[in-house]
XYZ file of C-alpha atoms in Angstrom:
778
model
C 3.052 -28.501 -19.965
C 3.522 -27.307 -16.376
C 0.333 -26.155 -14.643
C 1.289 -23.091 -12.630
C -0.270 -19.922 -11.369
C 1.337 -16.942 -9.672
C -0.018 -14.556 -7.076
C 1.201 -11.603 -5.049
C 2.004 -14.038 -2.254
C 3.642 -16.850 -4.196
C 3.701 -19.231 -7.150
C 1.840 -22.538 -7.036
C 1.185 -25.749 -8.899
C -2.529 -26.426 -8.934
C -4.588 -29.604 -8.869
C -8.089 -29.878 -10.253
C -10.902 -32.374 -9.818
C -14.162 -32.276 -11.751
C -13.204 -28.953 -13.289
C -12.458 -27.176 -9.993
C -9.195 -26.287 -8.291
C -8.820 -28.435 -5.175
C -5.207 -27.888 -4.120
C -2.308 -25.470 -4.471
C 1.221 -26.835 -4.015
C 4.102 -24.386 -3.451
C 6.513 -23.802 -6.308
C 9.652 -25.930 -6.062
C 12.045 -22.954 -6.081
C 10.374 -21.381 -3.045
C 11.919 -22.564 0.228
C 9.736 -20.254 2.370
C 6.228 -20.531 0.876
C 3.420 -18.621 2.527
C 0.073 -20.153 3.383
C -1.915 -17.086 2.302
C -2.747 -18.449 -1.140
C -4.474 -21.507 0.255
C -7.258 -19.224 1.468
C -8.719 -18.856 -2.009
C -9.689 -22.508 -2.374
C -12.815 -22.356 -0.218
C -14.109 -18.999 -1.482
C -14.062 -19.470 -5.257
C -17.760 -20.357 -5.092
C -18.466 -19.019 -1.600
C -21.696 -17.113 -0.912
C -19.702 -13.904 -1.289
C -18.898 -14.744 -4.920
C -20.631 -12.467 -7.421
C -21.801 -14.639 -10.289
C -23.618 -12.172 -12.547
C -23.925 -8.405 -13.029
C -25.834 -6.587 -10.311
C -27.514 -3.201 -10.003
C -28.573 -1.549 -6.778
C -32.366 -1.611 -6.726
C -32.974 2.073 -5.923
C -30.503 3.158 -8.627
C -32.176 0.876 -11.155
C -35.615 2.202 -10.319
C -34.718 5.868 -9.869
C -31.774 6.363 -12.199
C -28.431 8.023 -11.471
C -28.402 10.968 -9.108
C -31.722 10.041 -7.505
C -32.246 10.791 -3.859
C -31.766 7.180 -2.840
C -27.968 7.300 -2.976
C -27.943 7.170 0.826
C -28.974 3.535 0.493
C -25.525 2.605 -0.844
C -24.299 -0.096 1.488
C -27.762 -1.173 2.685
C -29.870 -1.608 -0.469
C -30.865 -4.770 -2.283
C -29.403 -5.650 -5.672
C -31.075 -6.778 -8.878
C -29.422 -9.398 -11.083
C -29.182 -8.451 -14.775
C -27.532 -9.885 -17.883
C -24.274 -8.712 -19.450
C -25.849 -6.945 -22.426
C -27.989 -4.885 -20.090
C -25.062 -4.166 -17.777
C -22.811 -3.027 -20.635
C -25.554 -0.757 -21.950
C -26.187 0.746 -18.523
C -22.523 1.526 -17.889
C -21.841 2.785 -21.402
C -24.877 5.068 -21.371
C -24.049 6.429 -17.911
C -20.445 7.173 -18.829
C -21.577 8.944 -21.981
C -24.234 10.934 -20.081
C -21.686 12.259 -17.597
C -19.101 13.019 -20.293
C -21.676 14.971 -22.301
C -23.085 16.855 -19.311
C -20.049 17.363 -17.082
C -16.878 16.398 -18.950
C -14.452 13.547 -18.397
C -12.989 15.153 -15.274
C -16.263 14.201 -13.538
C -15.184 10.524 -13.721
C -12.925 9.395 -10.883
C -11.023 6.139 -11.385
C -8.682 5.919 -8.460
C -8.859 2.132 -8.673
C -6.109 2.018 -6.102
C -4.821 -1.276 -4.758
C -2.859 -4.379 -5.553
C -5.543 -5.971 -7.774
C -4.077 -9.384 -8.731
C -0.894 -10.801 -10.175
C -0.553 -11.140 -13.946
C 0.854 -8.538 -16.303
C -2.130 -8.319 -18.638
C -5.114 -8.837 -16.341
C -4.069 -5.959 -14.109
C -7.322 -4.242 -13.237
C -6.019 -0.702 -12.894
C -4.178 -0.868 -16.211
C -7.304 -2.128 -17.927
C -9.677 0.503 -16.551
C -7.242 3.377 -17.044
C -6.596 2.341 -20.663
C -10.331 2.155 -21.317
C -11.099 5.535 -19.767
C -8.271 7.147 -21.716
C -9.830 5.748 -24.875
C -13.108 7.531 -24.077
C -11.470 10.858 -23.202
C -9.794 10.532 -19.819
C -10.625 10.745 -16.122
C -9.605 12.289 -12.815
C -6.766 10.217 -11.401
C -5.021 9.795 -8.078
C -1.286 10.160 -7.508
C 1.087 8.475 -5.038
C 0.309 5.576 -2.727
C -1.124 4.882 0.698
C 2.084 2.929 1.406
C 4.518 5.858 1.397
C 2.989 8.972 -0.183
C 4.873 11.343 2.118
C 8.201 9.911 0.982
C 7.178 9.834 -2.690
C 6.765 13.605 -2.649
C 9.483 14.508 -0.140
C 12.405 12.352 -1.292
C 12.785 13.856 -4.797
C 13.585 17.147 -3.041
C 16.239 15.396 -0.948
C 17.862 12.744 -3.170
C 16.237 13.454 -6.536
C 13.978 10.396 -6.698
C 12.201 7.909 -4.511
C 10.828 5.000 -6.515
C 14.246 4.081 -7.913
C 15.605 3.934 -4.382
C 12.649 2.039 -2.934
C 13.168 -1.230 -4.746
C 16.598 -0.611 -6.318
C 18.526 -0.253 -3.108
C 21.424 -1.916 -1.362
C 20.801 -5.635 -1.671
C 20.644 -8.160 1.113
C 23.754 -9.701 -0.459
C 25.681 -6.516 0.322
C 24.251 -6.336 3.833
C 25.177 -9.962 4.523
C 28.753 -9.478 3.355
C 29.523 -6.001 4.684
C 27.150 -4.634 7.311
C 28.187 -4.741 10.949
C 25.256 -2.907 12.539
C 21.723 -2.947 11.105
C 19.482 -0.361 12.802
C 15.846 -0.835 11.847
C 13.498 2.065 12.546
C 10.125 0.317 12.450
C 11.736 -3.115 12.470
C 11.966 -5.609 9.625
C 8.568 -7.358 9.775
C 8.970 -10.592 7.813
C 5.190 -11.026 7.545
C 5.147 -8.098 5.106
C 7.837 -9.764 2.998
C 5.439 -12.572 2.099
C 4.065 -10.498 -0.750
C 5.397 -8.812 -3.870
C 3.751 -6.791 -6.628
C 3.096 -8.711 -9.834
C 3.935 -12.156 -8.458
C 6.521 -13.893 -6.281
C 8.788 -16.660 -7.514
C 10.928 -17.216 -4.415
C 10.646 -15.679 -0.968
C 13.990 -14.161 0.065
C 13.431 -12.056 3.177
C 13.734 -14.600 5.990
C 16.669 -16.419 4.403
C 18.420 -13.094 3.890
C 18.057 -11.746 7.396
C 19.085 -15.093 8.909
C 22.155 -15.202 6.654
C 23.085 -11.690 7.797
C 22.749 -12.705 11.440
C 24.806 -15.849 10.846
C 27.537 -13.698 9.295
C 27.753 -11.530 12.396
C 25.459 -8.598 11.583
C 24.137 -7.022 14.795
C 20.462 -6.028 14.605
C 18.709 -3.282 16.565
C 14.937 -3.020 16.180
C 13.326 0.285 17.162
C 9.599 -0.378 17.336
C 6.737 -0.611 19.844
C 6.241 -4.263 18.786
C 8.847 -6.964 19.397
C 7.636 -9.168 16.523
C 8.656 -6.474 14.033
C 12.000 -8.303 14.085
C 12.468 -12.063 13.820
C 13.385 -13.687 17.146
C 16.070 -15.800 15.492
C 18.372 -12.821 14.813
C 18.725 -11.996 18.533
C 18.065 -8.320 17.934
C 18.226 -5.627 20.582
C 14.674 -4.335 20.968
C 14.288 -0.631 21.773
C 10.687 0.308 22.410
C 9.797 3.761 21.164
C 6.754 5.936 21.641
C 4.841 5.893 18.320
C 5.351 8.876 15.982
C 8.632 9.942 17.624
C 11.261 8.318 15.367
C 12.117 11.708 13.873
C 12.981 13.113 17.312
C 15.194 10.100 18.025
C 17.004 10.396 14.695
C 17.542 14.136 15.165
C 18.999 13.508 18.638
C 21.349 10.906 17.144
C 22.465 13.569 14.663
C 23.088 15.959 17.556
C 25.174 13.402 19.429
C 27.306 12.718 16.336
C 27.851 16.441 15.923
C 28.491 17.141 19.587
C 31.000 14.304 19.936
C 32.671 15.084 16.593
C 31.788 11.621 15.296
C 30.366 12.756 11.968
C 32.076 12.698 8.558
C 32.619 16.365 7.670
C 34.335 15.495 4.375
C 31.313 13.515 3.188
C 28.965 16.345 4.124
C 31.103 18.899 2.293
C 31.399 16.881 -0.910
C 28.004 15.203 -1.210
C 25.452 17.390 0.594
C 24.194 20.939 0.916
C 22.622 22.710 3.881
C 24.284 21.074 6.861
C 25.145 24.456 8.326
C 21.468 25.368 8.628
C 20.580 21.949 10.034
C 23.390 22.141 12.588
C 21.959 25.470 13.766
C 18.654 23.662 14.298
C 20.408 20.893 16.228
C 22.054 23.438 18.508
C 18.793 25.335 19.021
C 20.264 28.539 17.584
C 16.846 29.944 16.645
C 14.380 28.148 18.922
C 16.574 27.898 22.011
C 16.148 24.117 22.218
C 19.230 21.937 21.714
C 18.167 18.588 20.239
C 20.147 16.534 22.733
C 19.673 12.953 23.843
C 17.995 14.296 26.972
C 15.587 16.328 24.829
C 14.654 13.271 22.754
C 14.392 10.957 25.767
C 11.393 12.862 27.070
C 9.708 12.644 23.674
C 10.548 9.064 22.658
C 10.483 7.330 26.050
C 13.988 5.988 25.409
C 16.694 6.788 27.925
C 19.316 9.395 27.046
C 22.043 6.858 27.788
C 20.618 4.466 25.206
C 20.498 7.248 22.613
C 24.093 8.311 23.282
C 25.308 4.714 23.164
C 23.470 4.076 19.888
C 25.105 7.107 18.275
C 28.565 5.831 19.233
C 27.725 2.331 17.963
C 26.641 3.710 14.602
C 29.765 5.808 14.184
C 32.091 2.930 15.017
C 30.576 0.280 12.737
C 29.571 -0.162 9.098
C 25.949 0.756 9.673
C 22.819 0.235 7.612
C 19.857 2.417 8.585
C 16.582 0.748 7.604
C 13.525 3.003 7.525
C 10.171 1.231 7.497
C 7.531 2.449 5.047
C 5.150 2.692 8.003
C 7.077 5.700 9.329
C 5.659 7.801 6.497
C 2.045 7.058 7.415
C 1.824 9.481 10.322
C 1.366 13.195 10.811
C 4.457 14.891 9.332
C 5.394 11.596 7.692
C 7.746 13.466 5.368
C 10.222 13.940 8.207
C 11.455 10.451 9.300
C 12.953 9.455 5.945
C 14.560 12.882 5.470
C 16.050 12.757 8.954
C 17.248 9.203 8.356
C 19.097 10.191 5.197
C 20.758 13.090 7.022
C 21.842 10.712 9.790
C 23.306 8.346 7.192
C 25.089 11.277 5.523
C 26.617 12.343 8.831
C 27.914 8.794 9.280
C 29.482 9.175 5.833
C 28.699 5.632 4.687
C 26.207 6.310 1.885
C 27.353 4.504 -1.256
C 29.549 2.032 0.630
C 28.788 -1.722 0.584
C 26.493 -2.571 3.472
C 26.270 1.041 4.679
C 24.029 4.053 4.263
C 20.260 3.800 4.293
C 17.486 1.570 2.977
C 13.750 2.014 2.624
C 11.583 -0.789 3.924
C 13.570 -3.999 4.045
C 10.917 -6.741 4.043
C 8.179 -4.216 3.254
C 7.680 -6.515 0.271
C 9.530 -9.607 -0.862
C 11.259 -7.707 -3.672
C 13.053 -5.115 -1.523
C 16.742 -5.977 -1.315
C 16.854 -8.580 -4.083
C 19.970 -8.698 -6.235
C 19.143 -8.870 -9.925
C 18.897 -6.486 -12.855
C 17.054 -3.388 -11.715
C 14.346 -1.679 -13.746
C 14.028 -4.538 -16.196
C 12.163 -3.372 -19.315
C 9.006 -5.419 -18.792
C 6.193 -4.481 -21.177
C 2.805 -3.669 -19.736
C -0.574 -2.917 -21.277
C -0.302 0.454 -23.021
C -2.623 2.913 -21.327
C -2.404 5.749 -23.823
C -2.595 9.376 -22.762
C -5.006 10.851 -20.252
C -6.021 14.252 -21.645
C -7.620 15.237 -18.327
C -5.267 17.129 -15.997
C -7.459 16.790 -12.915
C -5.981 14.717 -10.068
C -5.966 14.298 -6.319
C -3.405 12.914 -3.851
C -4.526 9.328 -3.328
C -5.558 9.751 0.311
C -7.710 12.833 -0.264
C -10.696 11.070 -1.836
C -13.152 11.967 0.944
C -12.095 15.624 0.775
C -12.682 15.566 -2.981
C -16.191 14.158 -2.586
C -17.135 16.482 0.260
C -15.633 19.721 -1.052
C -15.880 19.894 -4.861
C -14.235 23.053 -6.149
C -12.261 23.648 -2.948
C -8.514 24.337 -3.020
C -5.884 21.891 -1.881
C -2.110 22.256 -1.694
C 0.308 19.684 -3.051
C 4.064 19.851 -3.545
C 4.324 23.612 -3.816
C 1.190 24.347 -5.843
C -2.528 24.855 -5.265
C -5.185 22.851 -7.116
C -8.950 22.422 -6.983
C -10.995 19.330 -6.227
C -13.163 18.237 -9.171
C -16.917 17.661 -8.937
C -17.189 13.892 -9.347
C -20.338 12.318 -10.804
C -19.050 8.777 -11.417
C -16.660 6.643 -9.410
C -15.407 3.653 -11.393
C -13.282 1.247 -9.337
C -11.505 -1.820 -10.699
C -8.963 -3.520 -8.464
C -8.449 -2.497 -4.862
C -10.820 -1.636 -2.067
C -11.227 1.981 -0.874
C -13.046 0.744 2.233
C -9.827 -0.989 3.198
C -7.169 1.611 2.389
C -8.876 4.826 3.394
C -9.168 6.362 6.861
C -12.199 7.501 8.897
C -14.604 5.082 7.229
C -17.660 6.630 8.842
C -16.863 9.805 6.950
C -15.990 7.955 3.739
C -19.276 6.063 3.856
C -21.170 9.329 4.255
C -19.482 11.180 1.375
C -19.534 8.038 -0.806
C -23.270 8.708 -1.205
C -22.626 11.948 -3.139
C -21.726 10.855 -6.707
C -24.515 10.008 -9.135
C -23.156 6.532 -9.818
C -20.578 4.130 -8.378
C -19.404 1.266 -10.607
C -17.174 -1.538 -9.297
C -15.523 -4.472 -11.065
C -14.802 -7.177 -8.476
C -15.301 -10.858 -7.757
C -16.803 -10.886 -4.272
C -19.219 -9.013 -2.039
C -16.830 -6.866 -0.017
C -17.590 -3.377 1.293
C -16.740 -1.745 -2.046
C -19.202 -3.826 -4.038
C -21.862 -3.510 -1.346
C -21.489 0.292 -1.615
C -21.742 0.325 -5.422
C -24.637 0.979 -7.799
C -23.460 -1.277 -10.620
C -21.341 -4.350 -9.872
C -19.609 -6.206 -12.701
C -18.320 -9.659 -11.636
C -14.731 -10.493 -12.530
C -12.713 -13.662 -12.745
C -9.947 -14.638 -10.340
C -6.380 -15.488 -11.372
C -7.294 -19.179 -11.325
C -9.993 -18.608 -13.958
C -7.873 -16.975 -16.669
C -4.464 -17.216 -18.293
C -1.821 -14.549 -17.877
C 1.908 -13.926 -17.485
C 3.610 -13.144 -14.197
C 6.524 -10.918 -15.165
C 7.567 -7.991 -13.047
C 10.524 -5.572 -13.074
C 10.907 -6.387 -9.365
C 11.000 -10.195 -9.467
C 13.305 -12.332 -11.580
C 10.823 -15.173 -12.137
C 8.647 -15.330 -15.238
C 5.634 -17.648 -14.832
C 3.065 -18.775 -17.374
C -0.178 -18.569 -15.421
C -2.432 -21.238 -16.858
C -6.202 -21.072 -16.501
C -7.076 -23.695 -13.900
C -10.860 -23.746 -14.099
C -13.788 -22.126 -15.858
C -15.107 -18.830 -14.461
C -17.708 -19.165 -11.724
C -21.132 -18.125 -12.955
C -20.930 -15.533 -15.716
C -17.840 -13.746 -14.360
C -15.673 -12.069 -17.008
C -12.145 -10.702 -17.233
C -11.852 -6.915 -16.893
C -10.692 -6.843 -20.514
C -13.879 -8.529 -21.727
C -16.034 -6.384 -19.441
C -14.537 -3.183 -20.836
C -14.616 -4.455 -24.388
C -18.376 -4.949 -24.007
C -18.830 -1.420 -22.668
C -16.592 -0.139 -25.463
C -18.887 -1.804 -27.999
C -21.808 0.205 -26.586
C -19.783 3.420 -26.751
C -18.346 2.749 -30.210
C -14.712 2.360 -29.099
C -14.263 -1.410 -28.951
C -11.703 -1.539 -31.763
C -9.748 1.370 -30.337
C -9.640 -0.332 -26.949
C -8.694 -3.824 -28.172
C -6.560 -2.789 -31.196
C -7.882 -5.980 -32.794
C -6.327 -8.273 -30.177
C -7.978 -10.643 -27.758
C -6.470 -11.423 -24.349
C -4.236 -14.216 -25.694
C -2.883 -12.030 -28.494
C -2.166 -9.189 -26.056
C -0.217 -11.495 -23.779
C 1.873 -12.798 -26.659
C 2.520 -9.204 -27.788
C 3.581 -8.084 -24.281
C 5.952 -11.032 -23.921
C 7.502 -10.515 -27.336
C 8.079 -6.814 -26.651
C 9.676 -7.743 -23.326
C 11.844 -10.376 -25.020
C 13.182 -7.839 -27.512
C 13.847 -5.228 -24.819
C 15.564 -7.667 -22.478
C 18.047 -8.730 -25.132
C 19.616 -5.267 -24.864
C 20.433 -6.132 -21.223
C 22.051 -9.395 -22.212
C 19.089 -11.570 -21.273
C 17.972 -13.993 -23.982
C 14.432 -15.046 -23.178
C 12.919 -18.214 -24.692
C 10.296 -17.888 -27.390
C 6.744 -17.398 -26.176
C 5.712 -20.921 -27.164
C 8.770 -22.392 -25.439
C 7.973 -20.332 -22.336
C 4.422 -21.670 -22.254
C 5.695 -25.214 -22.659
C 8.332 -24.878 -19.919
C 6.006 -22.955 -17.578
C 8.611 -20.679 -15.999
C 12.161 -19.391 -16.094
C 14.206 -16.912 -14.106
C 16.687 -14.125 -14.758
C 20.075 -14.606 -13.102
C 21.092 -12.458 -10.169
C 23.756 -9.773 -10.494
C 27.390 -10.838 -10.226
C 28.133 -8.140 -7.646
C 25.888 -7.050 -4.746
C 23.954 -3.868 -5.506
C 24.736 -0.742 -3.455
C 22.523 2.327 -3.436
C 24.203 5.582 -4.592
C 27.576 3.907 -5.155
C 28.064 5.706 -8.476
C 27.159 9.022 -6.862
C 29.758 8.412 -4.161
C 32.391 7.510 -6.758
C 31.826 10.740 -8.704
C 29.173 13.220 -7.519
C 29.793 15.478 -10.521
C 29.338 12.926 -13.293
C 26.632 11.054 -11.369
C 24.912 13.991 -9.731
C 21.497 13.555 -8.183
C 18.357 15.001 -9.709
C 18.094 17.732 -7.079
C 18.645 21.469 -7.678
C 22.158 21.183 -6.251
C 22.896 17.748 -7.673
C 23.668 16.669 -4.086
C 21.799 15.355 -1.066
C 19.768 18.306 0.186
C 19.843 18.475 3.964
C 18.275 21.906 3.609
C 15.986 22.409 0.609
C 15.653 25.907 -0.784
C 12.802 24.634 -2.938
C 10.815 23.392 0.051
C 11.637 26.613 1.889
C 10.049 28.501 -1.004
C 6.766 26.639 -0.526
C 6.321 28.301 2.863
C 4.567 25.382 4.533
C 4.431 25.696 8.316
C 3.887 21.938 8.600
C 6.863 20.994 6.400
C 10.033 22.985 7.206
C 12.999 23.109 4.786
C 15.141 20.676 6.813
C 14.293 17.617 8.934
C 12.426 18.758 12.018
C 10.506 17.392 14.970
C 6.914 18.550 14.738
C 4.459 17.575 17.449
C 1.734 15.234 16.095
C -1.911 16.165 16.678
C -2.497 12.748 18.312
C 0.231 10.934 20.255
C 0.917 9.631 23.739
C 2.868 12.743 24.660
C -0.297 14.815 24.470
C -3.123 12.449 25.371
C -5.956 14.105 27.225
C -6.313 11.358 29.843
C -4.633 8.114 30.828
C -7.354 5.942 29.285
C -6.173 6.835 25.795
C -3.840 4.452 23.996
C -1.996 4.795 20.703
C -3.392 2.599 17.936
C -1.059 1.356 15.203
C -2.393 -0.478 12.164
C -0.056 -3.108 10.770
C -0.071 -5.037 7.530
C -1.700 -8.441 8.136
C 0.234 -11.702 8.277
C -2.553 -13.844 6.844
C -3.736 -11.908 3.793
C -2.675 -9.157 1.413
C -4.356 -5.989 2.627
C -8.026 -7.071 2.535
C -7.590 -9.756 -0.136
C -8.782 -13.179 1.007
C -9.944 -11.956 4.402
C -12.918 -14.248 3.817
C -10.616 -17.202 3.093
C -9.860 -19.977 5.545
C -6.329 -18.803 6.422
C -7.480 -15.359 7.554
C -10.683 -16.511 9.201
C -8.790 -19.051 11.307
C -7.173 -16.200 13.262
C -10.422 -14.391 14.114
C -11.710 -14.315 17.686
C -15.394 -15.243 17.626
C -15.466 -13.786 14.123
C -13.753 -10.503 15.057
C -10.316 -9.213 14.013
C -7.656 -9.658 16.728
C -6.106 -6.697 18.546
C -2.806 -6.831 20.456
C -2.735 -5.203 23.887
C -0.043 -5.151 26.566
C -0.837 -7.264 29.618
C -0.515 -4.263 31.937
C -2.950 -2.173 29.896
C -5.354 -5.118 29.682
C -5.332 -5.743 33.431
C -5.989 -2.067 34.161
C -9.099 -2.220 31.986
C -10.387 -5.643 33.006
C -9.637 -7.187 29.620
C -8.708 -10.858 29.371
C -7.228 -12.752 26.462
C -9.888 -13.715 23.920
C -12.420 -11.165 25.145
C -14.438 -9.066 22.716
C -13.586 -5.395 23.183
C -14.906 -2.091 21.964
C -12.250 0.262 20.594
C -13.435 3.824 20.103
C -12.650 7.515 19.691
C -14.396 10.597 18.360
C -14.388 9.185 14.820
C -15.989 5.823 15.427
C -15.999 2.480 17.193
C -15.374 -1.136 16.271
C -15.429 -4.546 17.923
C -12.291 -6.695 18.085
C -10.986 -9.740 19.879
C -8.259 -9.052 22.461
C -4.891 -10.807 22.330
C -3.078 -10.023 25.583
C 0.715 -10.172 25.179
C 3.900 -8.917 26.838
C 5.797 -8.068 23.664
C 4.110 -4.776 22.866
C 4.974 -1.455 24.457
C 2.569 -0.349 27.225
C 0.244 2.351 25.979
C 0.154 0.937 22.442
C -2.445 -1.187 20.658
C -1.833 -3.001 17.385
C -4.457 -4.088 14.864
C -3.910 -5.523 11.428
C -5.619 -3.793 8.570
C -7.693 -5.792 6.110
C -10.769 -6.849 8.060
C -13.680 -6.309 5.691
C -15.601 -3.229 6.775
C -18.892 -4.361 8.328
C -21.043 -1.382 9.302
C -24.063 -1.973 11.494
C -26.735 -0.617 9.161
C -29.413 -1.117 11.836
C -27.561 1.009 14.382
C -28.513 -1.435 17.143
C -24.971 -2.187 18.317
C -23.718 1.389 18.408
C -20.493 0.493 16.607
C -19.330 1.534 13.159
C -17.726 -1.817 12.292
C -18.821 -5.090 13.865
C -15.876 -6.964 12.378
C -12.829 -4.924 13.442
C -11.659 -2.611 10.668
C -9.242 -0.145 12.327
C -9.878 2.525 9.720
C -13.132 3.473 11.405
C -10.791 4.941 14.042
C -7.905 6.432 12.055
C -7.854 10.141 11.142
C -8.496 11.322 7.598
C -5.916 14.102 7.507
C -2.938 14.744 5.264
C 0.626 14.191 6.447
C 1.373 17.822 5.564
C 0.614 20.475 2.969
C 3.464 19.066 0.882
C 2.448 15.439 0.254
C -1.092 15.122 1.657
C -0.375 11.455 2.360
C -2.291 9.299 4.841
C -1.588 9.870 8.525
C -3.293 6.757 9.888
C -0.630 6.040 12.525
C -1.335 9.258 14.445
C -4.353 7.865 16.250
C -5.429 7.780 19.887
C -8.245 5.500 21.042
C -9.868 4.086 24.141
C -10.726 0.453 24.778
C -13.133 -1.373 27.058
C -14.649 -4.840 27.382
C -17.735 -5.231 25.217
C -20.747 -5.184 27.526
C -23.401 -5.722 24.906
C -24.906 -8.888 23.496
C -22.855 -10.941 21.007
C -22.869 -9.240 17.610
C -23.224 -11.226 14.418
C -20.480 -10.362 11.917
C -21.990 -10.007 8.436
C -18.862 -8.933 6.557
C -18.878 -12.206 4.609
C -22.625 -12.277 3.948
C -23.920 -11.328 0.514
C -26.567 -8.576 0.269
C -30.155 -9.427 -0.580
C -30.445 -10.214 -4.282
C -33.560 -9.774 -6.413
C -33.346 -12.564 -9.031
C -34.310 -10.373 -11.982
C -35.739 -6.971 -12.633
C -37.335 -4.873 -15.351
C -35.212 -3.989 -18.350
C -33.814 -0.556 -17.485
C -34.006 2.374 -19.826
C -31.200 4.815 -20.630
C -30.073 6.552 -17.416
C -31.848 9.815 -16.753
C -30.064 13.124 -16.389
C -29.509 14.102 -12.776
């Protein structure tokens, strides 16, 4: 029997000695394995590992809703046993349900959790909370919320076109010019939701280059495109891609290089957009000269690029990162209009694509939307929700109105936060504010395996297993490899799977049987596989029996015979295959969005000035901070592992700065620097380079938030988490997505004494405490 495990960053064979995993060897089908997974080996029993249930001391002594909630993040913890922990959580959930209703429970539980179809933390917690009457949920993602809400108004859907888009195979064979707004950062393509069998991104882009595809990367950072494809690098002022795209549209129109027949047959609203391009109503023609002043790209370059696009089979790639800025709804909309004007949507190798190499699965070429069974979550009877990035607003302003996609809703009054999988102190912006409002709920419960910022800011911490300490199945509708994930070692301490944790709480609340349906984890996995096997047969895929699958260890689904092309059926017949928009066509102008009346989201693609950008900085000391996905971890996962820690500078997260900007400020390579603005300050290690646009700083996200609880250093994060600096504002009234990339900061050499980073230090633990009574009413 093959001993394999799968993760979001790859599949591995594992080796054990004396009951512990000692080595991970890359899967034989993976020619481009990532090193990220190796980082787990030295932290399975690291001091950050949580080995038994914990309760914050002040909460245990004072009960929920006591006036010691401000100690979240600085208090000691008391170790308790599982029976006590289950009773505490069950009683507290029941208290809040009885006193305030299920809408007072917030279970955003946002994040990538871990690979494995059954032991998916968010699925487990959402199923459990539905069993006990529901919860307030979040909608959309931090990755591309603005597009998730905007694109259905434009092309009728978004998710189907995010992963099910024109494949690399089609690009390799047919594309002549590949224009990448935001680049194609291969470091992001190391990971894939639900598990990765084989990494495809680097091989694909190199094959395209070898076949003659010309690449143009439009980004402030040169490394957003692989050096080996000899791309043309156009530096662009951050947050101005929409202005550039609109100017390209103007040049196509002005030079009569656009496809009028395509626009007539497949789109609506070009007449209104063309008026905007000409400046009919605002008196400003959106020319190359107009955009040059905004984007810091010469007008000649813009004009030349427009001609290049019109004279070649062109693929427009739009990075997910473009949505994470003020007015993040606009870049993707503008990009689709540009592709429509070129008239190549639905043609092999032409049109548009969302986020090539954003994950490993984007651009693969196998059966799309495979019917993979997941853990049934039941129905949530609670209608209360928030846009995912509005959690701090919800906690600070219960009962207040918020707008979202044409309607007005109210923030609920949350009494319990229950988080399982993910890390809000990684994903969210303005962490000083989040830390302050995080003190408001009566109780915060977190299921996790290590002492990160989320667990340190919890009241009850329930220790979970890692993927190496349980069996599961890696099977995803976005990856064609199925992997039997074998348990490699026993759980550390008394850690439990989320399923067993919730089953124990369900026993206290009298819903254990309803939650488990009489199945244990092994029986659920067999059931999910068998359901998948039956469903896949309808697509012509005959999967092996479950027992044969376990014996073999893995198998894969064959790729498609023909390269996939986005919207090819729509192009072939726009009547039979109409889009799910009011017109059935691509909506360049949306009457529906016009009806919403949002000043910050017009009814056609528009350039709207960001609240923070280099074009409006108050003084020359300000620089634009961009926060990239890390190359050495997945979001904040395994930041404490050896692979991530090896890149730190004296324990601090690295920051990229242009050599000219560094010299002006007296910053040398390897120096510790203070990065700051009105929202906060953090310490980082400077990496001085040439290949970043002057005026721009780049930090990876994922450094574990490490607040200075003593206040001695005067910084909000000693470690280097950029989200102490980023603004907590919505992209617009339409989507309310995160706008982290609209962020100005200042930077200076750190003049203080060396600061000890404590991000990877466990809190003080009291070995045992008094048996708690039923939680008291707040």
